[in-house]
Amino acid sequence: MAVPSSVCRAVARGGASVAARRGAASAAPAAAAAPDAPSADVRPYLDIPGPKPLPVVGNIWRFLPVVGPWGGQDMLEVHHTLQSTYGDIVRLSGMPKNRDMVALYDPVDIEKVYRNEGPWPKREAFGSLNYYRRFINKERYEGSHGLLTTNEKEWQEFRRGVQGPMLQPRAVAKYTAPIDTVASEFIERLREIRDENGLLPKDADNWFFRWALESIAIIALDTRLGCLDSQVAGEPQKMIDAVQVLFEGMFELDIKPSIWKYVSTPMWRKYVNAISTFETVSEKYIQNRVNRLKSKMAEGGDIGDDLSVLERLLLANDNPRIAMTMALDMLFAGIDTTSYATGALLYLLSRNPDKQEELHAELRRVLPQRDTPVTAERLQDMKYLRAAIKESMRMKPVAIGQLRENPKEGLVLRNYYIPKGVDILLMLAVSGNDPRFVPHAERFMPERWLKGDDPHAKGHPFATLPFGFGPRICIGKRFAELEIEVLNAKLLRNFKVEYPCKGEFQTRLLHVLKSPMTFRLTDRD
Ligand code: HEM
């Protein structure tokens, strides 16, 4: 999963050595020669409001179950409390790991951080995966640690080698037909697994994961795995099981307090096994592609330009491990994100039946039959669908915020000096739902994103950034959009969707529906 883990974990653990930062903060006036050097009236870092740390226990006690006011509370709710208590900038200090964190809730400040993040935006994330790649299985990852767990030059070099194949619109559009086939199969499965009242079963989330795994495998591994077949066994079943363990593991190991770094816990061992299943399966399919490309080249044949993303990744990089790690990063980041983003969209449409009907009218026009295939051209015509997806990502983004380490001395936010190295948390789930920055923020209004509508209706452009911004923007953004658009076009063309559960959300690894995705699906004609 993408970055969100870091966000929660960093908030949960992200305090700072006050002493160390105090030095940095008091050095502010001396930094006069630094870029953006603050003027004399800039206030010192330590003046930023925030909860006062207690001696020895700092601020960490606030997050402890039972004794702490935020123990067991949802992380997004904690941020709403922080904002209403202290304002649009909050300093969290006195936490373990000796790192300070500044949380921002105003898009003007969020924009300033993004504009100053430099060529290699830095953030700490995915501690367990990073540890695994660097220490447990380091031979495999030597020279190719991927995007999720790297920073600075190492990250930049990797990103340079994979960015083209991943983000080229034409290359992405070529996947519309296979993604459409997977979505059709998924819809058939949904018909079969719903009960006589049309309700999806309690393990519906896992079915959405299967759809996402099957879809991302086409892109990452150039293959169909068979996760949506009616009878699943063998390799696809192993992958499905590994997905469950992976997300559970990341939550247990990276977000909840855990001793895995010191003792090999059962969860850690299950997690390592799940990663190794991903590796073994991925290696097999990638090796197939390597062999195919090699034999084509050996025959002197033209490899043509109708290449898959995986082939492009292999050809663009001398080291085949780069394609391998990129494929694994896609599998880790591209399953729960797209599944839960779909859950949020379906939930909001079920709570806003008038908007769902408007969308259905568009889909009926563009897809006259229930099984009319979705094509790249037809997608262009589904403007209301794309607007509805954008609106749901504004209201219920799966990643509640982005984390950045301030790369330079001299950054000033809301007239406070921010020392180099401080973690800055850009709380987009808060800013995107704040009526000061997005008009009628509490209302689900897809039309605000349609061309010709009031340009102010969208609100501040940095209030809502579900995929991030800048050089480190989600590298799977275009594929994620394609998958979500295709699936939901078909799903909402085929079914009226209702959600008979309470519509609460919770922040675990991602910000997701609290109850399972047991939507009621009623056939449309
Ligand atoms: C709804 C779906 C998704 C959402 C909302 C989402 C969101 C994000 C966000 C917010 C980031 C962090 C950006 C930053 O730090 O500025 C990110 C990073 C990333 N995402 Fe996604 N993502 C989604 C789907 C996907 C998919 C399908 C893939 C794979 C094809 C993917 C692969 C990645 C990778 C590899 C990174 C790390 C990029 C880097 O550090 O350079 N994501 N994503």
Coordinates of C-alpha atoms and ligand atoms in Angstrom, one line a residue:
M1 CA 0.0 0.0 0.0
A2 CA 1.0 3.4 -0.7
V3 CA 2.3 5.9 1.7
P4 CA -0.6 6.1 4.1
S5 CA 1.0 3.7 6.5
S6 CA 3.8 6.1 7.0
V7 CA 1.3 8.8 7.8
C8 CA -0.4 7.0 10.6
R9 CA 2.7 5.5 11.9
A10 CA 4.6 8.7 11.8
V11 CA 1.8 10.5 13.7
A12 CA 1.7 7.7 16.2
R13 CA 5.4 7.7 16.7
G14 CA 6.5 10.9 15.1
G15 CA 7.8 13.1 17.8
A16 CA 11.2 14.6 18.0
S17 CA 14.1 15.3 20.0
V18 CA 13.2 18.7 21.2
A19 CA 16.8 19.3 22.2
A20 CA 18.0 18.6 18.7
R21 CA 15.4 20.7 17.1
R22 CA 15.8 23.5 19.5
G23 CA 19.3 23.9 18.2
A24 CA 18.0 24.0 14.7
A25 CA 15.3 26.4 15.6
S26 CA 17.5 28.8 17.5
A27 CA 19.9 28.8 14.6
A28 CA 17.3 30.4 12.4
P29 CA 18.7 33.9 12.4
A30 CA 22.1 32.6 11.5
A31 CA 20.6 31.1 8.4
A32 CA 20.4 34.5 6.8
A33 CA 22.3 33.4 3.7
A34 CA 20.2 30.3 3.2
P35 CA 17.5 30.4 0.5
D36 CA 14.2 31.8 1.7
A37 CA 15.9 33.1 4.8
P38 CA 13.3 34.3 7.2
S39 CA 13.0 37.9 8.0
A40 CA 13.4 39.1 11.6
D41 CA 9.7 38.9 12.4
V42 CA 9.5 35.2 11.6
R43 CA 8.5 33.3 14.7
P44 CA 10.7 30.5 16.0
Y45 CA 9.9 26.9 15.4
L46 CA 9.2 26.1 19.0
D47 CA 6.4 28.7 19.1
I48 CA 4.3 26.5 16.8
P49 CA 1.3 25.5 18.8
G50 CA 0.7 21.9 19.8
P51 CA 0.2 19.5 22.6
K52 CA 2.8 20.0 25.3
P53 CA 5.1 17.0 25.9
L54 CA 5.4 15.7 29.5
P55 CA 8.9 15.1 30.9
V56 CA 10.2 11.7 30.0
V57 CA 7.0 10.4 28.4
G58 CA 6.7 13.3 25.9
N59 CA 3.5 13.2 23.9
I60 CA 3.5 9.5 23.4
W61 CA 1.2 8.8 26.3
R62 CA -1.6 10.6 24.5
F63 CA -1.7 7.7 22.0
L64 CA -1.6 4.9 24.6
P65 CA -4.8 2.9 25.0
V66 CA -6.8 3.7 28.2
V67 CA -4.6 6.4 29.6
G68 CA -4.2 8.6 26.5
P69 CA -7.0 10.8 25.2
W70 CA -6.2 9.6 21.6
G71 CA -5.5 5.9 22.5
G72 CA -7.6 3.8 20.1
Q73 CA -9.1 6.9 18.5
D74 CA -9.1 7.1 14.7
M75 CA -6.1 9.0 13.4
L76 CA -8.2 11.3 11.2
E77 CA -10.3 12.2 14.2
V78 CA -7.2 13.0 16.1
H79 CA -6.2 15.4 13.4
H80 CA -9.6 17.1 13.5
T81 CA -9.1 17.5 17.2
L82 CA -5.6 18.9 16.8
Q83 CA -6.8 21.4 14.2
S84 CA -9.7 22.6 16.2
T85 CA -7.6 22.9 19.3
Y86 CA -4.4 24.5 17.9
G87 CA -5.2 25.8 14.4
D88 CA -4.0 25.1 10.9
I89 CA -0.4 24.3 11.9
V90 CA 0.4 22.0 14.8
R91 CA 3.7 20.8 16.2
L92 CA 3.8 17.3 17.6
S93 CA 6.9 16.7 19.7
G94 CA 8.2 14.5 22.4
M95 CA 7.4 11.3 20.7
P96 CA 9.6 8.2 20.3
K97 CA 12.2 7.9 17.7
N98 CA 13.1 11.5 18.3
R99 CA 11.5 13.0 15.3
D100 CA 9.3 16.1 15.3
M101 CA 6.3 16.4 13.1
V102 CA 4.4 19.5 11.9
A103 CA 0.9 18.9 10.7
L104 CA -0.6 21.2 8.1
Y105 CA -4.3 21.7 7.4
D106 CA -4.4 24.7 5.1
P107 CA -3.9 24.1 1.3
V108 CA -1.9 27.3 1.0
D109 CA 0.8 25.8 3.3
I110 CA 0.4 22.4 1.7
E111 CA 1.2 24.0 -1.7
K112 CA 4.2 25.7 -0.3
V113 CA 5.7 22.5 1.0
Y114 CA 5.1 20.7 -2.3
R115 CA 6.7 23.6 -4.2
N116 CA 9.8 23.5 -2.0
E117 CA 10.2 19.7 -1.8
G118 CA 13.1 19.6 -4.3
P119 CA 14.0 17.0 -6.9
W120 CA 13.8 14.0 -4.5
P121 CA 11.0 14.4 -2.0
K122 CA 11.9 12.4 1.1
R123 CA 9.6 10.4 3.4
E124 CA 10.1 7.4 5.7
A125 CA 7.6 4.7 5.0
F126 CA 7.1 0.9 4.9
G127 CA 9.5 0.1 7.7
S128 CA 8.8 -3.6 7.7
L129 CA 9.2 -3.9 3.9
N130 CA 12.3 -1.8 3.9
Y131 CA 13.8 -4.0 6.6
Y132 CA 12.9 -7.1 4.6
R133 CA 14.5 -5.8 1.4
R134 CA 17.7 -4.5 3.1
F135 CA 18.4 -7.2 5.6
I136 CA 16.3 -10.4 5.1
N137 CA 16.6 -10.9 1.4
K138 CA 19.2 -8.3 0.4
E139 CA 20.8 -10.3 -2.4
R140 CA 17.6 -10.1 -4.4
Y141 CA 17.2 -6.4 -4.0
E142 CA 20.8 -5.3 -4.3
G143 CA 20.8 -2.2 -6.5
S144 CA 17.0 -2.2 -6.9
H145 CA 15.2 -1.4 -3.7
G146 CA 12.2 0.1 -5.5
L147 CA 10.2 3.3 -5.0
L148 CA 8.2 2.6 -1.8
T149 CA 11.2 2.2 0.5
T150 CA 13.9 4.4 -0.9
N151 CA 14.8 8.1 -0.8
E152 CA 17.1 10.7 -2.3
K153 CA 19.4 9.6 -5.1
E154 CA 18.6 5.9 -4.9
W155 CA 14.9 6.8 -5.3
Q156 CA 15.5 9.2 -8.1
E157 CA 17.6 6.7 -10.1
F158 CA 15.0 4.0 -9.8
R159 CA 12.1 6.4 -10.6
R160 CA 13.9 7.7 -13.7
G161 CA 14.1 4.1 -15.0
V162 CA 10.4 3.3 -14.5
Q163 CA 8.5 6.6 -14.9
G164 CA 8.2 6.6 -18.7
P165 CA 6.6 3.1 -19.1
M166 CA 4.3 3.7 -16.1
L167 CA 2.9 7.1 -16.8
Q168 CA 2.6 7.3 -20.6
P169 CA -1.1 7.9 -21.4
R170 CA -1.0 5.9 -24.7
A171 CA 0.7 2.9 -23.1
V172 CA -1.9 3.0 -20.3
A173 CA -4.9 3.3 -22.6
K174 CA -3.8 0.0 -24.3
Y175 CA -4.8 -1.8 -21.2
T176 CA -8.4 -0.8 -21.4
A177 CA -9.6 -4.0 -23.2
P178 CA -7.9 -6.5 -20.8
I179 CA -9.0 -4.4 -17.7
D180 CA -12.5 -4.5 -19.2
T181 CA -12.4 -8.3 -19.5
V182 CA -11.4 -8.6 -15.8
A183 CA -14.1 -6.2 -14.7
S184 CA -16.7 -8.2 -16.7
E185 CA -15.6 -11.4 -15.0
F186 CA -15.8 -9.7 -11.6
I187 CA -19.3 -8.6 -12.3
E188 CA -20.3 -12.1 -13.1
R189 CA -18.8 -13.3 -9.8
L190 CA -20.7 -10.5 -7.9
R191 CA -23.9 -11.8 -9.4
E192 CA -23.1 -15.2 -8.1
I193 CA -21.9 -14.4 -4.7
R194 CA -24.8 -12.0 -3.7
D195 CA -27.6 -13.5 -1.6
E196 CA -31.3 -13.6 -2.6
N197 CA -31.7 -10.0 -1.4
G198 CA -28.8 -8.9 -3.6
L199 CA -26.4 -8.4 -0.6
L200 CA -22.7 -9.2 -1.1
P201 CA -21.2 -11.5 1.5
K202 CA -19.3 -10.5 4.6
D203 CA -16.0 -11.2 2.8
A204 CA -16.9 -8.8 0.0
D205 CA -13.6 -6.8 0.6
N206 CA -11.6 -9.9 -0.3
W207 CA -13.5 -10.2 -3.6
F208 CA -12.7 -6.6 -4.4
F209 CA -9.0 -7.5 -3.6
R210 CA -9.2 -10.4 -6.1
W211 CA -10.5 -8.0 -8.8
A212 CA -7.6 -5.6 -8.0
L213 CA -5.0 -8.4 -7.9
E214 CA -6.2 -9.8 -11.2
S215 CA -6.1 -6.4 -12.8
I216 CA -2.7 -5.3 -11.5
A217 CA -1.2 -8.6 -12.5
I218 CA -2.0 -7.9 -16.1
I219 CA 0.1 -4.7 -15.8
A220 CA 2.8 -5.8 -13.5
L221 CA 3.3 -9.4 -14.7
D222 CA 1.8 -9.4 -18.1
T223 CA -0.4 -12.3 -17.2
R224 CA -3.8 -13.4 -16.0
L225 CA -3.6 -15.2 -12.7
G226 CA -7.1 -16.6 -12.6
C227 CA -8.1 -15.1 -9.2
L228 CA -11.7 -14.6 -10.4
D229 CA -12.3 -18.1 -11.8
S230 CA -15.2 -19.9 -10.1
Q231 CA -12.9 -22.6 -8.7
V232 CA -9.6 -21.1 -7.5
A233 CA -6.8 -23.3 -6.3
G234 CA -3.0 -23.5 -6.6
E235 CA -1.1 -20.4 -7.5
P236 CA -3.9 -17.9 -7.6
Q237 CA -5.2 -19.1 -4.2
K238 CA -1.7 -18.7 -2.8
M239 CA -1.6 -15.1 -4.1
I240 CA -5.0 -14.3 -2.7
D241 CA -4.0 -15.7 0.7
A242 CA -0.7 -13.7 0.5
V243 CA -2.6 -10.5 -0.2
Q244 CA -4.6 -10.9 3.0
V245 CA -1.5 -11.5 5.1
L246 CA 0.4 -8.7 3.5
F247 CA -2.1 -6.0 4.4
E248 CA -2.8 -7.4 7.8
G249 CA 1.0 -7.6 8.3
M250 CA 1.7 -4.1 7.3
F251 CA -0.9 -2.8 9.7
E252 CA 0.3 -5.0 12.6
L253 CA 4.0 -4.4 12.0
D254 CA 4.1 -0.8 10.8
I255 CA 1.2 0.9 12.5
K256 CA 0.5 -0.9 15.7
P257 CA 3.3 -1.1 18.3
S258 CA 5.2 -4.2 17.6
I259 CA 8.4 -6.0 18.6
W260 CA 9.1 -7.6 15.3
K261 CA 12.5 -5.8 15.0
Y262 CA 13.7 -7.5 18.1
V263 CA 11.9 -10.8 18.1
S264 CA 10.7 -12.8 15.1
T265 CA 6.9 -12.7 15.9
P266 CA 4.4 -15.1 14.2
M267 CA 3.0 -12.1 12.3
W268 CA 6.5 -11.2 11.0
R269 CA 7.0 -14.8 9.8
K270 CA 3.7 -14.9 8.1
Y271 CA 4.4 -11.6 6.5
V272 CA 7.8 -12.7 5.2
N273 CA 6.2 -15.8 3.7
A274 CA 3.6 -13.7 2.0
I275 CA 6.2 -11.5 0.4
S276 CA 8.2 -14.5 -0.7
T277 CA 5.0 -15.9 -2.4
F278 CA 4.7 -12.6 -4.3
E279 CA 8.4 -12.8 -5.2
T280 CA 8.3 -16.4 -6.5
V281 CA 5.2 -15.9 -8.6
S282 CA 6.4 -12.6 -10.0
E283 CA 9.8 -14.0 -10.8
K284 CA 8.3 -16.8 -12.8
Y285 CA 6.2 -14.5 -15.0
I286 CA 9.0 -11.9 -15.4
Q287 CA 11.4 -14.6 -16.4
N288 CA 8.9 -15.7 -19.1
R289 CA 9.0 -12.2 -20.6
V290 CA 12.8 -12.0 -20.4
N291 CA 13.1 -15.3 -22.2
R292 CA 10.6 -14.2 -24.9
L293 CA 12.3 -10.9 -25.5
K294 CA 15.7 -12.6 -25.6
S295 CA 14.6 -15.2 -28.2
K296 CA 12.9 -12.5 -30.3
M297 CA 16.2 -10.5 -30.3
A298 CA 18.3 -13.6 -31.0
E299 CA 16.2 -14.3 -34.0
G300 CA 16.9 -10.8 -35.2
G301 CA 13.2 -10.2 -35.2
D302 CA 11.6 -6.8 -34.8
I303 CA 10.4 -6.5 -31.3
G304 CA 8.0 -3.8 -32.5
D305 CA 6.7 -1.0 -30.5
D306 CA 3.5 -2.7 -29.3
L307 CA 5.2 -3.6 -26.0
S308 CA 3.7 -4.2 -22.6
V309 CA 4.6 -2.1 -19.6
L310 CA 6.7 -5.0 -18.3
E311 CA 8.6 -5.4 -21.6
R312 CA 9.2 -1.6 -21.6
L313 CA 10.5 -1.8 -18.1
L314 CA 12.8 -4.7 -19.0
L315 CA 14.1 -2.9 -22.1
A316 CA 14.6 0.4 -20.4
N317 CA 16.8 -1.0 -17.7
D318 CA 19.9 -3.2 -18.0
N319 CA 19.2 -4.7 -14.7
P320 CA 16.1 -7.0 -14.9
R321 CA 15.7 -6.7 -11.1
I322 CA 14.4 -3.2 -11.6
A323 CA 11.3 -4.6 -13.5
M324 CA 11.0 -7.2 -10.8
T325 CA 11.0 -4.7 -7.9
M326 CA 8.7 -2.4 -9.8
A327 CA 6.3 -5.2 -10.3
L328 CA 6.3 -6.0 -6.6
D329 CA 5.8 -2.4 -5.7
M330 CA 2.8 -2.3 -8.1
L331 CA 1.4 -5.4 -6.3
F332 CA 1.9 -3.9 -2.9
A333 CA 0.5 -0.5 -3.7
G334 CA -2.1 -1.3 -6.3
I335 CA -4.6 -3.7 -4.6
D336 CA -6.1 -2.3 -1.4
T337 CA -5.9 1.3 -2.7
T338 CA -8.1 0.7 -5.8
S339 CA -10.4 -1.7 -3.9
Y340 CA -11.2 0.7 -1.1
A341 CA -11.4 3.7 -3.4
T342 CA -14.1 1.8 -5.2
G343 CA -15.8 1.1 -1.9
A344 CA -15.8 4.8 -1.0
L345 CA -17.3 5.7 -4.4
L346 CA -20.0 3.1 -4.2
Y347 CA -20.8 4.2 -0.6
L348 CA -21.2 7.9 -1.6
L349 CA -23.3 7.0 -4.6
S350 CA -25.5 4.8 -2.4
R351 CA -26.0 7.7 0.0
N352 CA -26.7 10.1 -2.9
P353 CA -29.2 8.2 -5.1
D354 CA -30.0 11.3 -7.2
K355 CA -26.3 11.4 -8.2
Q356 CA -26.2 7.7 -8.9
E357 CA -29.2 8.1 -11.2
E358 CA -27.5 10.9 -13.1
L359 CA -24.4 8.8 -13.5
H360 CA -26.5 5.8 -14.6
A361 CA -28.1 7.9 -17.3
E362 CA -24.7 8.8 -18.6
L363 CA -23.6 5.2 -18.5
R364 CA -26.8 4.0 -20.3
R365 CA -26.1 6.5 -23.1
V366 CA -22.4 5.5 -23.5
L367 CA -22.9 1.8 -22.9
P368 CA -26.3 1.0 -24.5
Q369 CA -26.2 -2.7 -23.5
R370 CA -25.2 -4.0 -20.1
D371 CA -22.3 -5.8 -21.6
T372 CA -21.2 -3.1 -24.1
P373 CA -17.4 -3.1 -23.6
V374 CA -15.7 0.0 -22.1
T375 CA -13.1 1.4 -24.5
A376 CA -10.7 4.3 -24.2
E377 CA -13.0 6.4 -26.4
R378 CA -16.1 5.6 -24.4
L379 CA -14.3 6.4 -21.2
Q380 CA -13.6 9.9 -22.6
D381 CA -17.4 10.3 -22.9
M382 CA -18.0 9.4 -19.2
K383 CA -17.4 12.8 -17.8
Y384 CA -19.8 12.4 -14.9
L385 CA -18.2 9.1 -13.9
R386 CA -14.8 10.7 -13.7
A387 CA -16.1 13.6 -11.8
A388 CA -17.8 11.3 -9.3
I389 CA -14.6 9.4 -8.7
K390 CA -12.7 12.6 -8.1
E391 CA -15.3 13.8 -5.7
S392 CA -15.3 10.6 -3.8
M393 CA -11.5 10.8 -3.5
R394 CA -11.9 14.3 -2.2
M395 CA -14.3 13.3 0.5
K396 CA -12.9 9.9 1.4
P397 CA -9.3 9.8 0.2
V398 CA -7.8 6.4 0.9
A399 CA -4.5 8.1 2.0
I400 CA -5.4 10.7 4.6
G401 CA -2.2 12.6 4.1
Q402 CA 1.3 12.8 2.7
L403 CA 4.5 12.9 4.6
R404 CA 7.6 15.0 3.6
E405 CA 10.9 15.6 5.3
N406 CA 11.7 19.3 5.0
P407 CA 14.7 19.3 2.7
K408 CA 16.2 22.7 3.5
E409 CA 16.7 25.3 6.1
G410 CA 14.7 28.4 5.7
L411 CA 11.2 27.2 5.0
V412 CA 8.6 29.4 6.6
L413 CA 5.1 28.3 7.1
R414 CA 2.4 30.5 8.6
N415 CA 5.3 32.8 9.6
Y416 CA 7.0 30.0 11.6
Y417 CA 10.5 28.9 10.8
I418 CA 10.7 25.2 10.0
P419 CA 14.1 23.6 10.5
K420 CA 15.6 21.2 7.9
G421 CA 14.8 17.5 8.6
V422 CA 11.5 18.1 10.3
D423 CA 8.7 15.7 9.1
I424 CA 5.8 17.6 7.6
L425 CA 2.4 16.0 7.4
L426 CA 0.2 17.4 4.7
M427 CA -3.3 16.5 5.9
L428 CA -5.3 16.4 2.7
A429 CA -8.2 14.5 4.1
V430 CA -8.8 17.5 6.4
S431 CA -8.2 20.3 3.9
G432 CA -10.3 18.6 1.2
N433 CA -13.3 18.5 3.6
D434 CA -12.9 22.0 5.0
P435 CA -15.6 24.4 3.8
R436 CA -13.1 27.3 4.0
F437 CA -11.2 25.7 1.1
V438 CA -13.8 23.7 -0.8
P439 CA -17.3 25.3 -1.1
H440 CA -20.1 23.0 0.3
A441 CA -17.4 20.6 1.3
E442 CA -19.9 18.4 3.2
R443 CA -21.9 17.7 0.0
F444 CA -21.1 15.1 -2.6
M445 CA -21.1 17.2 -5.7
P446 CA -19.5 15.5 -8.7
E447 CA -20.6 18.4 -10.9
R448 CA -18.1 20.7 -9.2
W449 CA -15.4 18.9 -11.3
L450 CA -17.2 19.3 -14.7
K451 CA -15.9 21.8 -17.2
G452 CA -18.1 24.8 -17.5
D453 CA -19.3 24.6 -13.9
D454 CA -18.4 27.4 -11.5
P455 CA -14.5 27.3 -11.5
H456 CA -14.6 28.3 -7.8
A457 CA -16.7 25.2 -6.9
K458 CA -13.6 23.0 -7.0
G459 CA -12.0 24.9 -4.2
H460 CA -8.3 25.4 -3.6
P461 CA -6.2 23.2 -6.0
F462 CA -4.0 21.9 -3.2
A463 CA -6.9 21.0 -0.9
T464 CA -7.5 17.7 -2.7
L465 CA -4.6 15.7 -4.1
P466 CA -5.5 12.0 -3.7
F467 CA -2.5 10.8 -5.6
G468 CA 0.0 13.4 -4.3
F469 CA 1.8 16.0 -6.3
G470 CA 5.2 16.6 -7.8
P471 CA 8.1 14.3 -8.6
R472 CA 6.9 11.7 -6.2
I473 CA 3.3 11.6 -7.3
C474 CA 1.7 8.1 -7.3
I475 CA 3.4 6.3 -10.2
G476 CA 0.3 4.0 -10.6
K477 CA -2.1 7.0 -10.9
R478 CA -3.1 6.4 -14.5
F479 CA -3.5 2.7 -14.1
A480 CA -5.5 3.2 -10.9
E481 CA -7.8 5.6 -12.6
L482 CA -8.2 3.2 -15.6
E483 CA -9.1 0.3 -13.3
I484 CA -11.5 2.3 -11.2
E485 CA -13.2 3.9 -14.1
V486 CA -13.7 0.7 -16.1
L487 CA -14.9 -1.3 -13.1
N488 CA -17.4 1.3 -11.9
A489 CA -18.7 2.1 -15.4
K490 CA -19.7 -1.5 -15.7
L491 CA -20.8 -2.1 -12.2
L492 CA -23.1 1.0 -12.1
R493 CA -24.4 0.2 -15.6
N494 CA -25.3 -3.2 -14.4
F495 CA -26.6 -2.6 -10.9
K496 CA -28.3 -0.1 -8.7
V497 CA -26.1 0.0 -5.6
E498 CA -27.2 0.5 -2.0
Y499 CA -25.4 0.1 1.3
P500 CA -27.5 -1.0 4.2
C501 CA -24.7 -0.6 6.8
K502 CA -23.7 2.4 8.9
G503 CA -21.5 4.6 6.8
E504 CA -18.6 4.9 9.1
F505 CA -15.0 5.1 8.0
Q506 CA -11.8 4.2 9.9
T507 CA -8.2 4.8 9.3
R508 CA -6.1 1.6 9.4
L509 CA -3.4 1.3 6.8
L510 CA -5.8 3.3 4.6
H511 CA -8.9 5.3 5.3
V512 CA -11.7 2.8 4.5
L513 CA -15.3 1.8 5.2
K514 CA -15.5 0.4 8.7
S515 CA -18.1 -2.3 7.8
P516 CA -17.4 -4.8 5.1
M517 CA -18.3 -3.8 1.5
T518 CA -21.6 -5.7 1.7
F519 CA -23.3 -3.5 -0.9
R520 CA -26.8 -4.5 -2.2
L521 CA -26.7 -4.9 -6.0
T522 CA -30.0 -4.8 -7.8
D523 CA -30.0 -5.6 -11.5
R524 CA -30.6 -2.8 -14.0
D525 CA -32.0 -3.6 -17.4
Ligands
HEM1 C1 -6.9 4.7 -5.7 C2 -5.8 4.3 -6.0 C3 -4.5 4.9 -5.5 C4 -4.3 6.0 -4.7 C5 -5.3 6.9 -4.1 C6 -2.8 6.1 -4.6 C7 -2.2 7.1 -3.8 C8 -0.9 7.2 -3.7 C9 -0.2 8.3 -3.0 C10 -0.9 9.4 -2.2 C11 1.1 8.1 -3.1 C12 2.2 8.9 -2.4 C13 2.6 10.1 -3.2 C14 3.5 11.0 -2.5 O1 4.3 10.6 -1.6 O2 3.5 12.2 -3.0 C15 1.3 6.9 -3.8 C16 2.6 6.4 -4.2 C17 2.7 5.2 -4.9 N1 1.8 4.5 -5.6 FE1 -0.2 4.9 -5.5 N2 -2.2 5.1 -5.3 C18 -3.2 4.3 -5.9 C19 -3.0 3.2 -6.7 C20 -1.8 2.8 -7.1 C21 -1.6 1.7 -8.0 C22 -2.7 1.0 -8.8 C23 -0.2 1.5 -8.1 C24 0.5 0.6 -9.0 C25 0.3 0.4 -10.3 C26 0.4 2.5 -7.2 C27 1.8 2.5 -7.0 C28 2.4 3.5 -6.2 C29 3.8 3.5 -6.0 C30 4.8 2.5 -6.5 C31 4.0 4.6 -5.2 C32 5.4 5.2 -4.7 C33 5.8 6.2 -5.6 C34 7.2 6.9 -5.3 O3 7.5 6.9 -4.1 O4 7.9 7.3 -6.2 N3 -0.6 3.2 -6.6 N4 0.1 6.4 -4.3

